[in-house]
Amino acid sequence: MTSTPTALTVEQADARLGELTVIDVRTPGEYAAGHLPGAYNVPLDRIDEAVPALRSAASRAELLMVCASGNRSARACAELAERDVPAATLTGGTEDWLRHGLEVRRPADARTVWAMERQVRLAAGGLVLSGLLAGRRWPAARLLSAGIAGGLVFSAVTDTCGMARLLAKLPHNRAPRAELSATLAELGG
């Protein structure tokens, strides 16, 4: 039997923040740029290895999954639901949290990187521009631009982003293994 993911509005999450275990599924750089008070960073692409610790944490307090807009956290909730780990997503993510004027924490010593959406725009724009420029000399290079355009349309229609998944694997977007291990140990109790 799988759990059904739920969603909390910013107002609901703010009122219950002290009784929730908040899991931020963004990349470590995005997390460092500002996260909900008390949030743990478990990037979406590491959810599989975090399931035992998240199951343990969920047995003690309700899990609230958070990302920038709510898309990645909803995906994390769905993955956890397949493994019978109940979790809620924050509707509108940290963007909506900030729009409501609520506090975010930023570690003083943490390195910050661009938000994933901004990284995707740079990569997609750079590849399209490269394809067009190279296409002046080698017409077949324009297929790169066409491929990226098709990928962006697919991304919008399916509300997924393959490029973001690839960019999340770059070293500047990944937490050191020891950092994630410490987080999982703490969540596991």
Short mmCIF file of C-alpha atoms in Angstrom, two decimals:
data_model
loop_
_atom_site.label_atom_id
_atom_site.label_comp_id
_atom_site.label_asym_id
_atom_site.label_seq_id
_atom_site.Cartn_x
_atom_site.Cartn_y
_atom_site.Cartn_z
CA MET A 1 0.00 0.00 0.00
CA THR A 2 1.45 3.37 -0.98
CA SER A 3 0.96 6.64 0.86
CA THR A 4 -0.80 9.52 -0.80
CA PRO A 5 1.33 12.67 -0.93
CA THR A 6 -0.25 15.81 0.51
CA ALA A 7 0.52 19.49 0.11
CA LEU A 8 0.77 22.27 2.65
CA THR A 9 0.39 25.93 1.85
CA VAL A 10 2.99 28.39 3.11
CA GLU A 11 0.58 29.52 5.83
CA GLN A 12 -0.05 25.94 7.00
CA ALA A 13 3.67 25.08 6.97
CA ASP A 14 4.62 28.26 8.82
CA ALA A 15 2.04 27.56 11.55
CA ARG A 16 3.35 23.99 11.99
CA LEU A 17 7.06 24.48 11.28
CA GLY A 18 8.12 23.37 14.78
CA GLU A 19 6.36 20.03 14.46
CA LEU A 20 7.58 19.16 10.93
CA THR A 21 10.82 17.64 9.71
CA VAL A 22 11.68 19.84 6.72
CA ILE A 23 13.67 18.27 3.89
CA ASP A 24 14.99 20.62 1.18
CA VAL A 25 15.51 18.61 -2.02
CA ARG A 26 17.35 21.32 -3.96
CA THR A 27 21.05 21.17 -4.75
CA PRO A 28 23.43 22.08 -1.91
CA GLY A 29 24.22 25.42 -3.56
CA GLU A 30 20.56 26.34 -3.85
CA TYR A 31 20.00 25.24 -0.26
CA ALA A 32 22.89 27.44 0.92
CA ALA A 33 21.35 30.43 -0.88
CA GLY A 34 18.41 30.31 1.55
CA HIS A 35 16.33 27.55 3.13
CA LEU A 36 13.52 27.21 5.64
CA PRO A 37 14.63 27.30 9.28
CA GLY A 38 15.61 23.84 10.48
CA ALA A 39 15.58 22.30 6.99
CA TYR A 40 17.84 19.38 6.14
CA ASN A 41 19.37 19.18 2.66
CA VAL A 42 18.77 15.89 0.85
CA PRO A 43 19.03 16.59 -2.90
CA LEU A 44 16.35 14.99 -5.06
CA ASP A 45 18.87 12.85 -6.94
CA ARG A 46 19.94 11.30 -3.59
CA ILE A 47 16.44 10.44 -2.31
CA ASP A 48 16.87 6.71 -3.02
CA GLU A 49 19.80 6.36 -0.65
CA ALA A 50 18.02 8.53 1.94
CA VAL A 51 14.84 6.43 2.15
CA PRO A 52 15.78 4.53 5.35
CA ALA A 53 16.69 7.76 7.20
CA LEU A 54 13.59 9.54 5.86
CA ARG A 55 11.37 6.62 6.90
CA SER A 56 12.85 6.83 10.40
CA ALA A 57 12.36 10.62 10.52
CA ALA A 58 8.78 10.26 9.26
CA SER A 59 8.01 7.90 12.15
CA ARG A 60 8.82 10.74 14.58
CA ALA A 61 7.37 13.77 12.76
CA GLU A 62 5.61 14.56 9.49
CA LEU A 63 7.99 15.18 6.60
CA LEU A 64 7.68 18.39 4.60
CA MET A 65 9.55 18.29 1.30
CA VAL A 66 10.65 21.67 -0.06
CA CYS A 67 12.25 22.98 -3.26
CA ALA A 68 12.26 26.29 -5.11
CA SER A 69 8.80 26.08 -6.71
CA GLY A 70 7.21 22.86 -5.48
CA ASN A 71 7.92 20.71 -8.56
CA ARG A 72 10.95 18.80 -7.28
CA SER A 73 9.46 18.40 -3.81
CA ALA A 74 6.27 16.96 -5.32
CA ARG A 75 8.42 14.51 -7.29
CA ALA A 76 10.26 13.59 -4.05
CA CYS A 77 6.91 13.00 -2.31
CA ALA A 78 5.80 10.73 -5.15
CA GLU A 79 9.05 8.73 -4.94
CA LEU A 80 8.67 8.40 -1.19
CA ALA A 81 4.99 7.42 -1.51
CA GLU A 82 6.05 4.51 -3.75
CA ARG A 83 8.11 3.31 -0.78
CA ASP A 84 5.32 3.91 1.78
CA VAL A 85 7.03 6.92 3.33
CA PRO A 86 4.42 9.66 3.93
CA ALA A 87 5.48 13.20 3.09
CA ALA A 88 3.88 16.53 2.21
CA THR A 89 5.14 19.10 -0.26
CA LEU A 90 5.30 22.85 0.26
CA THR A 91 3.05 24.41 -2.36
CA GLY A 92 4.96 27.15 -4.16
CA GLY A 93 8.25 26.19 -2.51
CA THR A 94 10.79 28.61 -1.10
CA GLU A 95 9.81 31.17 -3.75
CA ASP A 96 6.33 31.42 -2.23
CA TRP A 97 7.82 31.28 1.29
CA LEU A 98 9.91 34.35 0.48
CA ARG A 99 6.96 36.12 -1.21
CA HIS A 100 5.15 35.84 2.12
CA GLY A 101 8.10 37.59 3.81
CA LEU A 102 9.07 34.59 5.91
CA GLU A 103 12.55 33.89 7.24
CA VAL A 104 15.14 31.81 5.40
CA ARG A 105 18.50 30.73 6.75
CA ARG A 106 21.79 31.14 4.95
CA PRO A 107 24.90 29.48 6.41
CA ALA A 108 27.70 32.04 6.76
CA ASP A 109 30.40 29.69 5.50
CA ALA A 110 28.43 28.01 2.70
CA ARG A 111 29.14 28.55 -0.95
CA THR A 112 26.14 29.57 -3.01
CA VAL A 113 25.52 28.82 -6.66
CA TRP A 114 22.93 30.00 -9.09
CA ALA A 115 19.44 28.58 -8.73
CA MET A 116 18.89 25.51 -10.92
CA GLU A 117 16.40 27.36 -13.13
CA ARG A 118 19.04 30.01 -13.85
CA GLN A 119 21.65 27.34 -14.60
CA VAL A 120 19.23 25.68 -17.03
CA ARG A 121 18.53 28.99 -18.79
CA LEU A 122 22.27 29.64 -19.17
CA ALA A 123 23.00 26.13 -20.47
CA ALA A 124 20.02 26.05 -22.85
CA GLY A 125 20.66 29.57 -24.14
CA GLY A 126 24.36 28.87 -24.57
CA LEU A 127 23.71 25.66 -26.50
CA VAL A 128 21.09 27.30 -28.75
CA LEU A 129 23.41 30.22 -29.46
CA SER A 130 26.33 27.87 -30.14
CA GLY A 131 24.22 25.82 -32.54
CA LEU A 132 23.12 28.92 -34.42
CA LEU A 133 26.62 30.40 -34.63
CA ALA A 134 28.22 27.11 -35.66
CA GLY A 135 25.35 26.63 -38.11
CA ARG A 136 26.59 29.61 -40.14
CA ARG A 137 29.62 27.53 -41.13
CA TRP A 138 28.22 23.99 -40.70
CA PRO A 139 24.45 23.99 -41.33
CA ALA A 140 23.99 20.64 -39.58
CA ALA A 141 25.04 22.32 -36.30
CA ARG A 142 21.64 24.01 -36.24
CA LEU A 143 20.23 20.63 -35.21
CA LEU A 144 21.73 21.31 -31.77
CA SER A 145 19.51 24.39 -31.46
CA ALA A 146 16.50 22.45 -32.72
CA GLY A 147 17.18 19.65 -30.23
CA ILE A 148 17.42 22.07 -27.32
CA ALA A 149 14.22 23.83 -28.43
CA GLY A 150 12.42 20.47 -28.62
CA GLY A 151 13.75 19.57 -25.18
CA LEU A 152 12.45 22.84 -23.72
CA VAL A 153 8.99 22.25 -25.21
CA PHE A 154 8.98 18.68 -23.85
CA SER A 155 10.11 20.03 -20.47
CA ALA A 156 7.23 22.51 -20.37
CA VAL A 157 4.61 19.97 -21.46
CA THR A 158 5.71 17.25 -19.02
CA ASP A 159 6.77 19.62 -16.21
CA THR A 160 10.10 17.80 -15.98
CA CYS A 161 13.60 18.95 -16.82
CA GLY A 162 16.25 16.54 -18.04
CA MET A 163 18.80 19.34 -18.28
CA ALA A 164 18.30 20.20 -14.60
CA ARG A 165 18.85 16.55 -13.72
CA LEU A 166 22.12 16.58 -15.64
CA LEU A 167 23.26 19.90 -14.18
CA ALA A 168 22.48 18.65 -10.66
CA LYS A 169 25.22 16.06 -11.13
CA LEU A 170 27.94 18.67 -11.69
CA PRO A 171 30.44 18.96 -8.81
CA HIS A 172 29.39 22.49 -7.82
CA ASN A 173 25.81 21.26 -7.36
CA ARG A 174 26.65 18.24 -5.21
CA ALA A 175 27.21 17.98 -1.48
CA PRO A 176 30.31 16.22 -0.27
CA ARG A 177 29.42 12.62 0.63
CA ALA A 178 30.40 13.21 4.27
CA GLU A 179 27.92 16.10 4.52
CA LEU A 180 25.03 14.00 3.21
CA SER A 181 26.07 11.05 5.41
CA ALA A 182 25.96 13.29 8.49
CA THR A 183 22.53 14.60 7.51
CA LEU A 184 21.18 11.08 6.97
CA ALA A 185 22.64 9.90 10.29
CA GLU A 186 20.90 12.77 12.08
CA LEU A 187 17.59 12.08 10.30
CA GLY A 188 17.87 8.37 11.02
CA GLY A 189 17.94 9.13 14.73
#
